[in-house]
Tab-separated table of C-alpha atoms in Angstrom:
chain	number	residue	atom	x	y	z
A	1	MET	CA	113.168	121.558	126.823
A	2	VAL	CA	109.801	121.155	126.534
A	3	LEU	CA	108.777	122.946	123.736
A	4	LEU	CA	111.981	121.575	121.588
A	5	ALA	CA	110.750	117.956	122.091
A	6	GLY	CA	107.713	119.086	121.366
A	7	SER	CA	108.579	120.943	117.799
A	8	TRP	CA	111.495	117.311	117.113
A	9	GLY	CA	108.261	115.777	117.933
A	10	ARG	CA	105.971	118.119	115.315
A	11	ARG	CA	108.680	117.645	112.559
A	12	MET	CA	109.545	113.509	112.926
A	13	PRO	CA	108.140	111.538	110.432
A	14	HIS	CA	105.286	109.847	111.349
A	15	ASN	CA	106.332	106.490	110.615
A	16	LEU	CA	109.480	106.866	112.182
A	17	LEU	CA	107.544	107.961	115.460
A	18	SER	CA	105.384	104.809	115.551
A	19	ASP	CA	108.579	102.525	115.015
A	20	MET	CA	110.066	104.445	118.171
A	21	GLN	CA	107.148	104.321	120.403
A	22	ALA	CA	106.443	100.184	118.969
A	23	LEU	CA	110.083	100.199	120.231
A	24	LEU	CA	109.675	101.646	123.526
A	25	SER	CA	106.261	99.740	124.448
A	26	THR	CA	108.175	96.100	123.382
A	27	LEU	CA	110.522	96.962	126.523
A	28	SER	CA	108.446	98.882	128.453
A	29	ALA	CA	105.938	95.656	128.022
A	30	ILE	CA	108.378	94.000	130.793
A	31	SER	CA	106.216	95.119	133.505
A	32	ASN	CA	103.088	94.129	132.604
A	33	ILE	CA	104.174	89.941	131.679
A	34	SER	CA	102.440	87.597	132.884
A	35	ALA	CA	103.256	84.444	135.907
A	36	LEU	CA	102.071	82.362	132.747
A	37	GLY	CA	103.994	84.642	130.307
A	38	ILE	CA	107.612	84.020	132.538
A	39	ILE	CA	106.819	80.179	132.486
A	40	ALA	CA	105.854	80.840	128.326
A	41	ALA	CA	109.793	82.524	128.287
A	42	GLY	CA	111.024	79.792	131.039
A	43	ILE	CA	110.214	76.455	128.715
A	44	THR	CA	110.929	78.610	125.438
A	45	ALA	CA	114.785	79.398	126.823
A	46	VAL	CA	115.266	76.033	127.150
A	47	LEU	CA	113.745	74.541	124.413
A	48	THR	CA	115.810	77.311	122.177
A	49	ARG	CA	118.607	76.291	124.067
A	50	LYS	CA	119.051	72.225	123.375
A	51	THR	CA	117.490	73.026	119.683
A	52	VAL	CA	119.895	75.468	118.930
A	53	ARG	CA	122.613	73.415	120.468
A	54	ARG	CA	121.342	70.609	118.066
A	55	LEU	CA	121.018	72.238	114.973
A	56	GLY	CA	124.487	74.273	114.776
A	57	ASN	CA	126.456	71.119	113.465
A	58	ARG	CA	123.678	70.495	110.497
A	59	ALA	CA	123.097	74.475	109.878
A	60	LEU	CA	126.573	74.871	109.416
A	61	ALA	CA	129.659	72.458	107.610
A	62	GLU	CA	132.423	73.759	109.752
A	63	TYR	CA	130.641	73.527	113.363
A	64	SER	CA	133.391	75.016	115.794
A	65	LEU	CA	133.450	75.995	119.655
A	66	GLU	CA	134.451	79.358	121.008
A	67	PRO	CA	136.667	80.769	121.148
A	68	TYR	CA	137.537	80.183	117.287
A	69	GLU	CA	141.053	80.174	117.833
A	70	ASN	CA	142.087	77.302	115.608
A	71	VAL	CA	139.930	78.155	112.304
A	72	SER	CA	139.981	80.784	109.751
A	73	ARG	CA	138.107	84.269	110.145
A	74	GLY	CA	135.496	83.223	107.611
A	75	VAL	CA	134.337	80.171	109.666
A	76	ALA	CA	134.298	81.779	113.438
A	77	VAL	CA	132.182	84.550	111.222
A	78	ALA	CA	129.324	82.181	110.436
A	79	ASN	CA	129.451	80.858	113.631
A	80	ILE	CA	129.105	83.797	115.329
A	81	LEU	CA	126.256	84.680	112.965
A	82	TYR	CA	124.465	82.226	113.521
A	83	ARG	CA	125.423	82.234	117.557
A	84	ILE	CA	123.619	85.693	117.312
A	85	LEU	CA	120.900	84.691	114.706
A	86	ALA	CA	119.723	81.347	115.871
A	87	PRO	CA	118.351	82.290	119.704
A	88	ALA	CA	116.309	85.110	118.267
A	89	VAL	CA	114.804	83.733	115.318
A	90	VAL	CA	113.618	80.354	117.109
A	91	SER	CA	113.334	81.756	120.965
A	92	LEU	CA	110.751	84.345	118.280
A	93	LEU	CA	108.974	81.213	116.669
A	94	LEU	CA	108.669	79.122	119.444
A	95	TYR	CA	107.307	81.392	122.001
A	96	SER	CA	104.697	82.299	119.012
A	97	LEU	CA	103.914	79.324	119.272
A	98	PHE	CA	102.922	79.328	122.215
A	99	GLU	CA	100.930	82.106	122.520
A	100	MET	CA	98.926	80.606	119.183
A	101	LEU	CA	98.341	77.069	121.414
A	102	ILE	CA	97.020	78.840	124.295
A	103	TYR	CA	94.754	80.815	122.509
A	104	LEU	CA	93.518	77.856	120.540
A	105	LEU	CA	93.239	76.181	124.348
A	106	CYS	CA	91.396	79.081	125.628
A	107	GLY	CA	90.230	80.897	123.293
A	108	VAL	CA	91.746	84.194	124.373
A	109	ASP	CA	94.545	86.214	123.701
A	110	THR	CA	95.824	85.835	126.835
A	111	GLY	CA	98.715	88.469	126.662
A	112	LEU	CA	101.629	86.009	127.874
A	113	GLY	CA	104.322	90.068	127.106
A	114	PRO	CA	106.730	90.983	125.455
A	115	ARG	CA	108.974	88.173	123.453
A	116	TRP	CA	111.937	89.255	123.500
A	117	VAL	CA	111.931	87.706	127.437
A	118	ALA	CA	112.715	84.165	126.148
A	119	CYS	CA	115.718	85.498	124.323
A	120	PHE	CA	117.117	87.289	127.653
A	121	LEU	CA	116.341	83.729	129.072
A	122	TYR	CA	118.221	82.427	127.091
A	123	TRP	CA	121.212	84.123	127.205
A	124	ILE	CA	121.042	83.816	131.710
A	125	VAL	CA	120.955	79.723	130.852
A	126	LEU	CA	123.957	80.094	128.496
A	127	ILE	CA	126.249	82.426	130.205
A	128	GLY	CA	125.330	80.487	133.155
A	129	GLU	CA	126.494	77.216	132.188
A	130	LYS	CA	129.292	78.153	130.551
A	131	ILE	CA	130.339	80.043	133.980
A	132	VAL	CA	129.280	76.692	136.528
A	133	ARG	CA	131.632	74.665	133.559
A	134	ARG	CA	133.824	77.125	133.305
A	135	LEU	CA	134.162	77.700	129.529
A	136	PHE	CA	133.685	81.534	129.498
A	137	LEU	CA	136.649	82.365	128.258
A	138	LYS	CA	135.845	85.732	126.071
A	139	PRO	CA	133.247	87.353	128.159
A	140	LEU	CA	132.887	89.962	126.291
A	141	GLY	CA	132.669	88.631	122.970
A	142	VAL	CA	129.919	86.531	124.413
A	143	ILE	CA	128.708	89.419	125.963
A	144	LEU	CA	128.089	91.263	122.641
A	145	GLU	CA	126.953	88.553	121.382
A	146	CYS	CA	124.206	88.737	123.710
A	147	LEU	CA	122.921	91.915	123.559
A	148	LEU	CA	123.376	91.865	119.768
A	149	SER	CA	121.195	88.499	119.739
A	150	LEU	CA	118.808	90.477	122.085
A	151	ILE	CA	118.726	93.752	119.800
A	152	MET	CA	117.994	91.446	116.439
A	153	THR	CA	114.843	89.736	117.980
A	154	ILE	CA	113.561	92.868	119.087
A	155	ILE	CA	113.856	94.176	115.711
A	156	PHE	CA	112.520	91.228	114.290
A	157	ASP	CA	109.946	90.827	116.826
A	158	ILE	CA	108.892	94.439	115.634
A	159	ALA	CA	109.547	94.197	111.991
A	160	VAL	CA	108.674	90.884	111.435
A	161	THR	CA	106.861	89.616	114.371
A	162	GLN	CA	104.317	92.309	114.510
A	163	ARG	CA	103.562	93.057	111.607
A	164	VAL	CA	103.056	89.695	110.257
A	165	TYR	CA	99.543	89.624	112.121
A	166	LEU	CA	98.609	92.609	110.315
A	167	GLU	CA	100.254	92.459	107.166
A	168	GLY	CA	101.155	89.136	106.982
A	169	PHE	CA	103.851	87.975	104.766
A	170	ALA	CA	104.743	90.972	102.179
A	171	VAL	CA	106.567	92.536	105.517
A	172	PHE	CA	109.637	90.424	103.682
A	173	ASP	CA	111.158	92.806	101.680
A	174	SER	CA	114.477	93.261	101.715
A	175	SER	CA	114.567	95.926	98.905
A	176	ASN	CA	114.771	99.251	101.250
A	177	ILE	CA	118.511	100.645	101.408
A	178	ALA	CA	118.357	101.412	105.062
A	179	PHE	CA	117.564	97.608	105.745
A	180	GLN	CA	120.526	96.842	103.068
A	181	LEU	CA	122.578	99.638	105.765
A	182	LEU	CA	121.670	98.159	109.235
A	183	ILE	CA	122.734	94.111	107.250
A	184	ALA	CA	126.465	95.646	107.125
A	185	ILE	CA	126.428	98.067	110.158
A	186	PHE	CA	125.207	93.998	111.529
A	187	TYR	CA	127.654	91.992	109.351
A	188	ILE	CA	130.967	95.000	110.918
A	189	LEU	CA	129.908	93.887	114.153
A	190	VAL	CA	130.133	89.956	113.787
A	191	TYR	CA	133.581	90.517	112.249
A	192	ALA	CA	134.270	92.385	115.617
A	193	ILE	CA	133.188	89.842	117.462
A	194	ALA	CA	135.186	87.220	115.224
A	195	ALA	CA	138.792	89.701	116.231
A	196	ASN	CA	137.758	89.506	120.287
A	197	PHE	CA	137.096	85.977	120.531
A	198	GLN	CA	140.067	85.277	117.965
A	199	ASP	CA	143.167	87.439	118.430
A	200	ALA	CA	144.223	87.494	115.426
A	201	ILE	CA	144.290	90.987	114.760
A	202	ARG	CA	146.557	91.850	117.773
A	203	PRO	CA	148.726	89.338	118.695
A	204	THR	CA	151.197	90.521	120.218
A	205	SER	CA	149.217	92.508	122.351
A	206	ARG	CA	147.872	88.927	123.295
A	207	GLN	CA	151.283	87.477	124.633
A	208	GLN	CA	152.124	91.066	126.246
A	209	GLU	CA	148.860	90.113	128.128
A	210	ILE	CA	150.193	86.630	129.273
A	211	GLU	CA	153.468	87.386	130.146
A	212	LYS	CA	152.452	90.196	132.519
A	213	GLN	CA	150.525	87.482	134.078
A	214	LEU	CA	153.215	84.981	134.541
A	215	TYR	CA	155.637	87.742	135.915
A	216	SER	CA	152.535	88.780	138.038
A	217	TYR	CA	152.334	85.070	139.469
A	218	ARG	CA	155.684	84.612	139.614
A	219	ALA	CA	156.319	87.642	142.463
A	220	ARG	CA	153.234	86.455	144.245
A	221	PHE	CA	153.970	82.444	144.490
A	222	ASP	CA	157.381	81.447	143.879
A	223	SER	CA	158.278	82.504	146.839
A	224	LEU	CA	155.822	80.432	148.418
A	225	ILE	CA	155.828	77.411	146.354
A	226	SER	CA	159.569	77.292	146.639
A	227	SER	CA	158.969	77.148	150.354
A	228	GLU	CA	157.397	73.359	150.370
A	229	HIS	CA	160.631	70.906	150.926
A	230	GLU	CA	158.671	67.977	148.792
A	231	LEU	CA	157.980	70.455	145.869
A	232	THR	CA	160.964	72.351	145.112
A	233	ASN	CA	162.186	69.634	142.881
A	234	TYR	CA	160.035	70.063	140.853
A	235	TYR	CA	159.177	73.701	140.662
A	236	ASN	CA	162.609	74.519	140.718
A	237	THR	CA	162.205	72.596	136.150
A	238	TYR	CA	161.164	74.239	134.349
A	239	LEU	CA	158.719	72.408	133.050
A	240	PHE	CA	156.342	72.145	135.698
A	241	ARG	CA	156.704	75.416	135.893
A	242	SER	CA	155.057	75.568	133.077
A	243	ILE	CA	152.516	73.539	133.569
A	244	LEU	CA	151.469	74.929	136.801
A	245	TYR	CA	151.184	78.719	135.416
A	246	SER	CA	149.431	77.673	131.804
A	247	ILE	CA	146.763	76.027	134.683
A	248	MET	CA	146.674	79.255	136.504
A	249	TYR	CA	146.453	81.349	133.594
A	250	ILE	CA	143.913	79.791	132.380
A	251	GLU	CA	141.380	79.611	135.319
A	252	ASP	CA	142.384	83.255	136.716
A	253	HIS	CA	141.043	84.028	133.198
A	254	ASN	CA	137.926	82.362	133.872
A	255	ARG	CA	137.607	83.462	137.404
A	256	PRO	CA	138.795	86.613	137.838
A	257	LYS	CA	139.672	88.195	141.173
A	258	SER	CA	136.596	89.732	141.287
A	259	ILE	CA	134.456	86.362	141.197
A	260	ARG	CA	136.865	84.535	142.724
A	261	ILE	CA	135.497	86.523	146.085
A	262	LEU	CA	132.040	86.230	144.709
A	263	GLU	CA	132.744	82.172	145.353
A	264	ASN	CA	134.405	82.756	148.258
A	265	ALA	CA	130.732	84.426	149.740
A	266	LEU	CA	129.077	82.106	147.850
A	267	CYS	CA	130.856	78.965	150.032
A	268	ARG	CA	130.660	79.692	153.009
A	269	ILE	CA	126.567	78.785	152.275
A	270	GLY	CA	127.205	75.893	150.522
A	271	LEU	CA	126.479	77.360	146.995
A	272	ALA	CA	130.145	77.390	145.149
A	273	LYS	CA	131.933	74.296	145.458
A	274	THR	CA	135.187	75.657	144.116
A	275	THR	CA	137.634	78.655	144.709
A	276	GLY	CA	141.347	80.328	144.977
A	277	ILE	CA	143.042	81.099	142.282
A	278	MET	CA	143.002	77.365	141.071
A	279	GLN	CA	139.650	76.648	141.326
A	280	CYS	CA	140.092	73.940	144.285
A	281	LYS	CA	137.884	71.898	145.777
A	282	ASP	CA	137.846	70.229	149.014
A	283	ASP	CA	134.906	69.256	150.851
A	284	SER	CA	136.402	68.517	154.321
A	285	ARG	CA	136.868	72.267	154.393
A	286	GLY	CA	133.630	72.452	156.334
A	287	GLY	CA	132.671	76.054	154.077
A	288	ARG	CA	136.255	77.727	153.915
A	289	PRO	CA	137.310	79.177	151.313
A	290	PHE	CA	140.642	78.205	149.749
A	291	SER	CA	142.517	81.948	149.435
A	292	ASP	CA	144.863	82.138	146.495
A	293	GLU	CA	147.568	81.212	148.109
A	294	GLU	CA	146.490	78.113	149.433
A	295	SER	CA	144.723	77.054	146.141
A	296	VAL	CA	148.068	77.287	144.596
A	297	LEU	CA	149.423	75.232	147.065
A	298	GLU	CA	146.939	72.390	146.926
A	299	ALA	CA	147.065	72.574	144.015
A	300	SER	CA	150.349	71.938	143.393
A	301	THR	CA	150.443	68.899	144.998
A	302	ARG	CA	147.690	67.424	143.151
A	303	LEU	CA	149.375	68.285	139.505
A	304	VAL	CA	153.125	66.989	141.684
A	305	LYS	CA	150.415	63.169	140.835
A	306	ILE	CA	149.255	64.409	137.298
A	307	TRP	CA	152.923	65.156	136.346
A	308	ASP	CA	154.267	61.592	137.755
A	309	ASP	CA	151.353	59.180	136.207
A	310	PHE	CA	151.586	61.567	132.627
A	311	ILE	CA	155.607	61.121	132.717
A	312	ARG	CA	155.185	57.356	133.533
A	313	ALA	CA	152.323	56.318	131.012
A	314	HIS	CA	154.909	58.185	128.068
A	315	VAL	CA	158.314	56.500	129.564
A	316	LEU	CA	157.117	53.427	129.263
A	317	SER	CA	155.345	53.535	125.866
A	318	ASP	CA	157.286	51.879	123.114
A	319	ALA	CA	156.164	55.220	120.811
A	320	TYR	CA	157.970	57.213	123.202
A	321	SER	CA	161.750	58.538	121.439
A	322	GLY	CA	163.779	59.256	124.841
A	323	LYS	CA	165.807	57.984	127.158
A	324	THR	CA	164.495	58.266	131.083
A	325	TRP	CA	167.204	57.411	133.721
A	326	ILE	CA	166.233	55.740	136.959
A	327	GLY	CA	167.700	55.518	140.330
A	328	ASP	CA	166.854	54.911	143.910
A	329	GLY	CA	163.927	57.229	144.362
A	330	TRP	CA	164.368	59.782	141.255
A	331	TYR	CA	164.460	59.641	137.525
A	332	SER	CA	166.002	61.816	134.692
A	333	ILE	CA	163.479	63.130	131.451
A	334	GLU	CA	165.304	64.870	128.555
A	335	THR	CA	163.312	68.044	128.601
A	336	ALA	CA	163.347	68.215	124.582
A	337	VAL	CA	161.458	65.380	124.173
A	338	PHE	CA	159.354	66.252	126.827
A	339	GLU	CA	158.787	70.218	126.268
A	340	LYS	CA	157.080	68.947	122.970
A	341	LEU	CA	155.121	66.134	124.513
A	342	LEU	CA	154.169	68.203	127.225
A	343	ILE	CA	152.628	71.257	124.770
A	344	GLU	CA	151.112	68.782	122.237
A	345	GLY	CA	149.647	66.867	125.263
A	346	PHE	CA	148.778	69.049	127.925
A	347	ASP	CA	144.837	69.652	126.570
A	348	ASP	CA	144.880	66.021	128.323
A	349	LEU	CA	147.505	67.416	131.230
A	350	TYR	CA	145.022	70.406	131.562
A	351	GLY	CA	142.084	67.494	131.944
A	352	SER	CA	143.093	65.315	134.645
A	353	TYR	CA	143.092	68.737	136.218
A	354	ARG	CA	139.979	70.027	136.146
A	355	GLY	CA	137.960	66.918	135.324
A	356	SER	CA	137.111	67.477	131.281
A	357	LYS	CA	139.618	67.177	128.345
A	358	LEU	CA	137.808	69.216	125.937
A	359	LEU	CA	139.268	72.143	126.337
A	360	ASP	CA	142.472	73.429	123.587
A	361	CYS	CA	144.534	75.510	125.217
A	362	LYS	CA	147.479	74.068	124.032
A	363	HIS	CA	149.018	77.401	122.300
A	364	ILE	CA	148.724	78.743	126.095
A	365	ALA	CA	150.881	76.540	127.127
A	366	ALA	CA	153.365	77.116	124.663
A	367	GLN	CA	153.381	80.877	124.758
A	368	VAL	CA	154.241	80.212	128.824
A	369	VAL	CA	157.110	77.394	127.593
A	370	ALA	CA	158.455	80.166	126.176
A	371	PHE	CA	157.824	82.529	128.637
A	372	GLU	CA	159.914	80.418	130.785
A	373	LYS	CA	163.135	79.540	128.068
A	374	ARG	CA	163.398	82.930	128.091
A	375	GLU	CA	163.119	83.802	131.424
A	376	SER	CA	166.228	81.122	131.731
A	377	PHE	CA	167.856	82.489	128.847
A	378	HIS	CA	167.478	79.474	127.028
A	379	ALA	CA	170.410	77.751	129.153
A	380	ILE	CA	167.516	74.408	130.054
A	381	PRO	CA	169.339	71.335	130.628
A	382	GLU	CA	169.647	68.659	128.573
A	383	ARG	CA	167.532	66.752	131.456
A	384	ALA	CA	165.457	66.989	133.940
A	385	LEU	CA	165.349	65.596	137.758
A	386	ILE	CA	163.005	64.161	139.343
A	387	CYS	CA	163.211	63.891	143.002
A	388	SER	CA	159.914	60.857	142.973
A	389	GLY	CA	159.243	56.774	143.259
A	390	VAL	CA	157.315	56.530	140.502
A	391	PHE	CA	159.501	54.218	139.529
A	392	SER	CA	160.695	51.920	142.033
A	393	GLU	CA	158.585	48.884	140.794
A	394	GLU	CA	160.407	49.336	137.821
A	395	ALA	CA	163.876	50.415	139.509
A	396	LYS	CA	163.837	46.585	141.807
A	397	LEU	CA	163.572	44.837	138.358
A	398	PHE	CA	167.490	45.689	137.745
A	399	PRO	CA	168.928	45.904	141.387
A	400	ASN	CA	171.754	48.031	142.468
A	401	SER	CA	171.584	49.270	139.020
A	402	VAL	CA	170.680	52.997	137.069
A	403	ILE	CA	168.206	51.850	134.613
A	404	VAL	CA	167.337	53.239	131.192
A	405	ILE	CA	163.860	53.226	129.381
A	406	GLU	CA	164.321	53.979	125.888
A	407	GLY	CA	161.034	53.019	123.515
A	408	GLY	CA	159.190	50.772	126.384
A	409	ALA	CA	161.989	48.439	126.739
A	410	LEU	CA	164.574	48.572	130.202
A	411	HIS	CA	168.197	47.708	130.747
A	412	PRO	CA	171.021	49.099	132.659
A	413	TYR	CA	172.856	51.655	131.752
A	414	GLY	CA	175.661	51.472	129.591
A	415	HIS	CA	174.647	48.619	127.471
A	416	SER	CA	172.410	50.044	124.635
A	417	ASP	CA	174.748	52.780	121.708
A	418	GLY	CA	175.212	55.691	122.668
A	419	GLU	CA	175.181	55.517	125.919
A	420	LEU	CA	178.679	54.472	126.048
A	421	GLU	CA	181.559	52.978	123.352
A	422	LYS	CA	183.588	50.235	123.273
A	423	GLY	CA	186.788	50.415	126.191
A	424	GLN	CA	184.644	52.788	128.030
A	425	GLY	CA	183.503	52.182	131.674
A	426	VAL	CA	180.962	53.612	133.899
A	427	LEU	CA	180.801	54.195	137.940
A	428	TRP	CA	177.742	55.466	139.645
A	429	ILE	CA	176.723	56.159	142.541
A	430	TYR	CA	172.843	56.462	142.595
A	431	ARG	CA	172.002	56.680	146.004
A	432	TRP	CA	172.878	60.094	147.573
A	433	SER	CA	173.776	59.443	151.741
A	434	ASP	CA	176.405	61.766	153.589
A	435	ASP	CA	179.226	59.706	152.453
A	436	ALA	CA	178.414	59.719	148.714
A	437	VAL	CA	180.345	62.743	147.708
A	438	LYS	CA	183.903	61.103	150.169
A	439	ASN	CA	183.785	57.704	148.216
A	440	PHE	CA	183.285	59.490	144.844
A	441	SER	CA	186.614	61.305	145.535
A	442	MET	CA	188.095	58.019	146.424
A	443	ILE	CA	186.794	56.305	143.183
A	444	MET	CA	188.111	59.464	141.638
A	445	GLU	CA	191.549	58.562	143.002
A	446	GLN	CA	192.133	55.199	142.395
A	447	LEU	CA	190.816	55.678	138.623
A	448	THR	CA	194.224	57.915	139.183
A	449	ARG	CA	196.159	55.838	140.277
A	450	ASP	CA	194.876	52.945	137.290
A	451	GLY	CA	195.561	55.676	134.715
A	452	CYS	CA	192.244	55.565	133.494
A	453	GLN	CA	191.422	58.539	131.104
A	454	ILE	CA	188.534	60.434	133.034
A	455	LEU	CA	185.641	61.208	130.289
A	456	SER	CA	183.000	63.526	131.904
A	457	VAL	CA	182.393	63.744	135.600
A	458	ASN	CA	178.531	64.965	136.652
A	459	VAL	CA	177.603	65.318	140.629
A	460	ILE	CA	174.295	66.154	141.350
A	461	HIS	CA	173.653	67.130	145.068
A	462	GLU	CA	171.718	64.902	146.850
A	463	PHE	CA	170.502	62.478	143.736
A	464	TYR	CA	174.171	61.145	142.260
A	465	CYS	CA	177.929	61.282	140.760
A	466	ARG	CA	178.782	59.760	137.898
A	467	VAL	CA	182.645	59.166	135.644
A	468	VAL	CA	183.073	58.063	133.047
A	469	TYR	CA	186.125	56.378	132.295
A	470	GLN	CA	188.217	55.366	129.302
A	471	GLY	CA	190.412	52.441	130.705
A	472	SER	CA	191.007	49.476	133.336
A	473	PHE	CA	189.703	49.684	136.635
A	474	ARG	CA	191.290	48.011	138.784
A	475	GLY	CA	189.631	49.013	142.026
A	476	THR	CA	186.654	46.907	141.823
A	477	GLN	CA	186.739	45.264	145.204
A	478	SER	CA	187.164	49.044	146.874
A	479	VAL	CA	183.676	50.282	144.666
A	480	PRO	CA	180.499	50.744	147.480
A	481	HIS	CA	177.610	49.162	147.205
A	482	ASP	CA	175.467	51.982	146.235
A	483	CYS	CA	177.728	52.591	142.881
A	484	TYR	CA	176.887	51.124	139.760
A	485	HIS	CA	180.017	49.782	137.048
A	486	TYR	CA	179.690	48.346	134.131
A	487	LYS	CA	182.432	48.662	131.537
A	488	ARG	CA	182.119	48.134	127.684
A	489	GLU	CA	184.444	45.520	126.105
């Protein structure tokens, strides 16, 4: 082996052998870095982070943030090129300035250490920021960017920075075919990273990945959530499940199981705040981390309030196109209208959960909604009914009535076109009680005796009983006090 290596070394061109020795020397110089060199590299890394961030909007006409889901491949490639090359160039320039400044001040070459360390620390800072802010959405793409940036930094340092000190600016010669081949390989790798960020070359596999994860979530947590009575009526609607599992997928993707195990250990010593698959936080737990199951229940309770606030904000807006029914302790929304609102406004919903509304995640919500509809064989009810007192103040405006909110305005049911035709009436037991079904049966018998034509009957257990009829109802005196009666003349 020694003889073989020796003979190979004798046949190797002198320039290539020198370059390899320079590369090994650059990498091994990390062991000789001084304390001053570490400080300089750290300061350079922080300054590089600020400089690269500030120059991004000015250097690129279409500056975009990861994961480049809503931009063209060309824009994604331009942004990735910038994120690879900018740290390499900026860190080398700043570190070289540090060396020259210290040389001018001290009059000696201090030998701070390898220049690539500053770029390495830059990526450590950047990845740390992404993990803390939950923006580590595409780990493989970021890691590939980091490796390419470090490689380019080392190559630039050996081929340019070190040689500029010896040869001047004559080193900037791009006529070499090998150099052009290196650039071609570099562009191929950049396109591969862009594909990883955008997933444009494998949309089906992305959809299959999400569906596989959703099936596993349903298997793990479906019975757990359904067992909580106060969550059941929310969870029974595919819209609430879509919000819950969309957020679960995003948080699980940002914090996979291996990271959560580390977070649990750090939480016990006060170094991590959010834990569990839903990344929940509770300072009153005294450093005890959330299990995945505990975090799902905690998050579901939070999402109930976020859901109600979202519903209320839209329903009471004059821009809302749907009709919402309000009863005693319940409300009913049109699923088709709210499904569109959910997908378009998911970024705000998720932002209310995590504390930042800057991420673009609505494409995840759209796929989860589609999954939930497929699981229901697309047998989606026209309305979703939720037990909640979120509209209790509005219900007081028309006591003993079922209220309709349309375009921000309130009126009792039946007073607007499309609810009742002329000559039609409604009898609606809007408050559920033990006698609700019994009273409803009595109403139906009275309608039959009066010769009324029954047009529709709805009984939603534990919520309301409703009948729409045509004709003259003469049993108004026998109508229960919790029954709303109106006939449109």
